[in-house]
């Protein structure tokens, strides 16, 4: 799972009011090569919750993102490279995602988050 | 393939390692899933601006549908309930991010994130109650409500389905309409028992429902263009009723509306009288 997906995911356990962002427990992080597309990054910048994104990247061991960002940064190649790398190339291979309200752990194995809920969580 | 897989066992059991492998290596199956995905993408009608979009692949399985999305240049996130299918997707090194989850539990996805969604041969599984505590109505409702939420305004969702009968069409589409979508079922090759395919076509947040795209026939094989010809049109208030096509019946109201339009354009139009739009006798 990459951080783009992480930024869209929230815990939908019954009764949870704010299930976003899921906290990342990283056991193993891998890097993949993804071709960069500036227009895609610009569109995604609008949708991303930046604070959650920076926190997620830090929990994956990547600390090169600015704490705050506005769209003027999108003119900087250096920024775009980092944004691209963190958004699409860093992948959580083993670990867990933790619901911020209930602390329920969703295990991540072979890169796949297991989001199935138990009967009493639906 | 004989009997319907969803009648045999729950999906995560039906698609075991063996079935998942066979499913993904059968060349005829690959070809069918691929061409249905291509058609679904065409119906999504994404802006052709060369910018990759972010799509959801519901019931992504081993990635046959996702690979078509990748080939068309878009990013995708796939959700499936069967671990064996996802394992094969990993073996095949698909580009999309994969999630193990049950669409019937609702999607835990944030508001307004995705530019479109597809689901190929998958949502009819929701019509079954695989567990004692499953209620198909509630599961479909949870699914469509959460799907509606995570799509951007104006985005479309297209589901290729194999409904058993009209009851099942209604079961699938009415919760979609209640969730706020407009749309209907597009039928391709409706006269060919072998080639016939159905797509639940949904549009998010459109006040005036779009005309439904034309179904393919043997004669218009390559036209994916949107025309006014409707197959089945649904709208929110009247779920699953085939809407009457009033266009051919140009009655008094229609004429008055047209005349009003022409007046607004500044055209010289005769006044409305009791003769306006009156039925004419057949004179010889
Ligand atoms: C016929 S396969 C289609 C796979 C893929 N879309 C393709 O075109 O090859 C149907 C898939 O739907 C999945 N599925 C069935 N019920 C589901 C559910 N409740 N949630 C998520 N996936 C489900 C099955 O596990 C299976 O992988």
mmCIF file of C-alpha atoms in Angstrom, chain A residues 1-12 20 32 34 37 39-40 43-44 47-49 88 91 109-119 122, chain B residues 49-54 75-77 79 81 86-87 90 94-95 97-102 104-110 112-115 132-133 149 152:
data_model
loop_
_atom_site.group_PDB
_atom_site.id
_atom_site.type_symbol
_atom_site.label_atom_id
_atom_site.label_comp_id
_atom_site.label_asym_id
_atom_site.label_seq_id
_atom_site.Cartn_x
_atom_site.Cartn_y
_atom_site.Cartn_z
ATOM 1 C CA UNK A 1 0.000 0.000 0.000
ATOM 2 C CA UNK A 2 1.264 3.416 -0.963
ATOM 3 C CA UNK A 3 0.620 6.680 0.832
ATOM 4 C CA UNK A 4 -1.823 7.851 -1.805
ATOM 5 C CA UNK A 5 -4.099 4.987 -0.833
ATOM 6 C CA UNK A 6 -3.375 5.553 2.840
ATOM 7 C CA UNK A 7 -4.570 9.122 2.458
ATOM 8 C CA UNK A 8 -7.939 7.949 1.136
ATOM 9 C CA UNK A 9 -8.531 5.209 3.706
ATOM 10 C CA UNK A 10 -10.457 5.640 6.883
ATOM 11 C CA UNK A 11 -11.760 3.228 9.448
ATOM 12 C CA UNK A 12 -15.450 2.548 8.951
ATOM 13 C CA UNK A 20 -9.007 9.274 9.577
ATOM 14 C CA UNK A 32 8.906 0.966 -6.154
ATOM 15 C CA UNK A 34 6.844 4.830 -10.615
ATOM 16 C CA UNK A 37 3.435 12.713 -13.967
ATOM 17 C CA UNK A 39 -0.312 16.941 -13.852
ATOM 18 C CA UNK A 40 -1.417 13.956 -11.814
ATOM 19 C CA UNK A 43 -4.537 17.141 -9.148
ATOM 20 C CA UNK A 44 -3.704 14.947 -6.199
ATOM 21 C CA UNK A 47 -7.208 16.147 -2.641
ATOM 22 C CA UNK A 48 -4.500 15.077 -0.242
ATOM 23 C CA UNK A 49 -4.805 15.825 3.448
ATOM 24 C CA UNK A 88 3.580 6.764 -5.042
ATOM 25 C CA UNK A 91 4.995 1.227 0.074
ATOM 26 C CA UNK A 109 0.691 -8.178 4.893
ATOM 27 C CA UNK A 110 2.419 -8.530 1.527
ATOM 28 C CA UNK A 111 1.474 -4.903 0.970
ATOM 29 C CA UNK A 112 -2.256 -5.514 1.385
ATOM 30 C CA UNK A 113 -4.235 -3.927 4.230
ATOM 31 C CA UNK A 114 -6.804 -6.300 5.672
ATOM 32 C CA UNK A 115 -9.844 -4.094 6.111
ATOM 33 C CA UNK A 116 -12.474 -6.779 6.713
ATOM 34 C CA UNK A 117 -14.613 -5.913 9.715
ATOM 35 C CA UNK A 118 -15.897 -8.337 12.322
ATOM 36 C CA UNK A 119 -19.613 -8.891 12.446
ATOM 37 C CA UNK A 122 -20.457 -3.395 10.924
ATOM 38 C CA UNK B 49 -6.886 15.496 -21.238
ATOM 39 C CA UNK B 50 -3.980 13.098 -20.970
ATOM 40 C CA UNK B 51 -3.856 13.427 -17.179
ATOM 41 C CA UNK B 52 -3.997 10.101 -15.308
ATOM 42 C CA UNK B 53 -7.103 9.727 -13.147
ATOM 43 C CA UNK B 54 -7.637 7.836 -9.911
ATOM 44 C CA UNK B 75 -4.072 4.816 -11.389
ATOM 45 C CA UNK B 76 -6.341 2.484 -9.474
ATOM 46 C CA UNK B 77 -7.095 1.078 -6.067
ATOM 47 C CA UNK B 79 -10.819 -3.996 -3.374
ATOM 48 C CA UNK B 81 -12.745 -10.153 -0.481
ATOM 49 C CA UNK B 86 -5.404 -10.967 -4.448
ATOM 50 C CA UNK B 87 -2.431 -13.321 -4.136
ATOM 51 C CA UNK B 90 0.452 -9.827 -6.375
ATOM 52 C CA UNK B 94 -0.322 -5.360 -10.946
ATOM 53 C CA UNK B 95 0.170 -1.609 -10.660
ATOM 54 C CA UNK B 97 -2.882 -0.788 -4.686
ATOM 55 C CA UNK B 98 -4.875 -3.695 -3.289
ATOM 56 C CA UNK B 99 -7.196 -3.860 -0.296
ATOM 57 C CA UNK B 100 -8.710 -6.934 1.282
ATOM 58 C CA UNK B 101 -12.240 -5.996 2.225
ATOM 59 C CA UNK B 102 -15.926 -6.625 1.777
ATOM 60 C CA UNK B 104 -20.985 -5.054 1.486
ATOM 61 C CA UNK B 105 -19.571 -3.589 4.696
ATOM 62 C CA UNK B 106 -19.305 -0.195 3.012
ATOM 63 C CA UNK B 107 -16.099 1.374 1.721
ATOM 64 C CA UNK B 108 -13.916 3.134 4.273
ATOM 65 C CA UNK B 109 -12.857 5.791 1.807
ATOM 66 C CA UNK B 110 -12.741 9.531 2.275
ATOM 67 C CA UNK B 112 -14.652 13.017 -2.999
ATOM 68 C CA UNK B 113 -11.408 11.164 -3.709
ATOM 69 C CA UNK B 114 -12.012 9.058 -6.807
ATOM 70 C CA UNK B 115 -12.606 10.151 -10.399
ATOM 71 C CA UNK B 132 -26.768 -15.695 8.634
ATOM 72 C CA UNK B 133 -26.370 -12.023 9.536
ATOM 73 C CA UNK B 149 -19.410 9.594 -0.948
ATOM 74 C CA UNK B 152 -15.953 13.364 -7.067
#
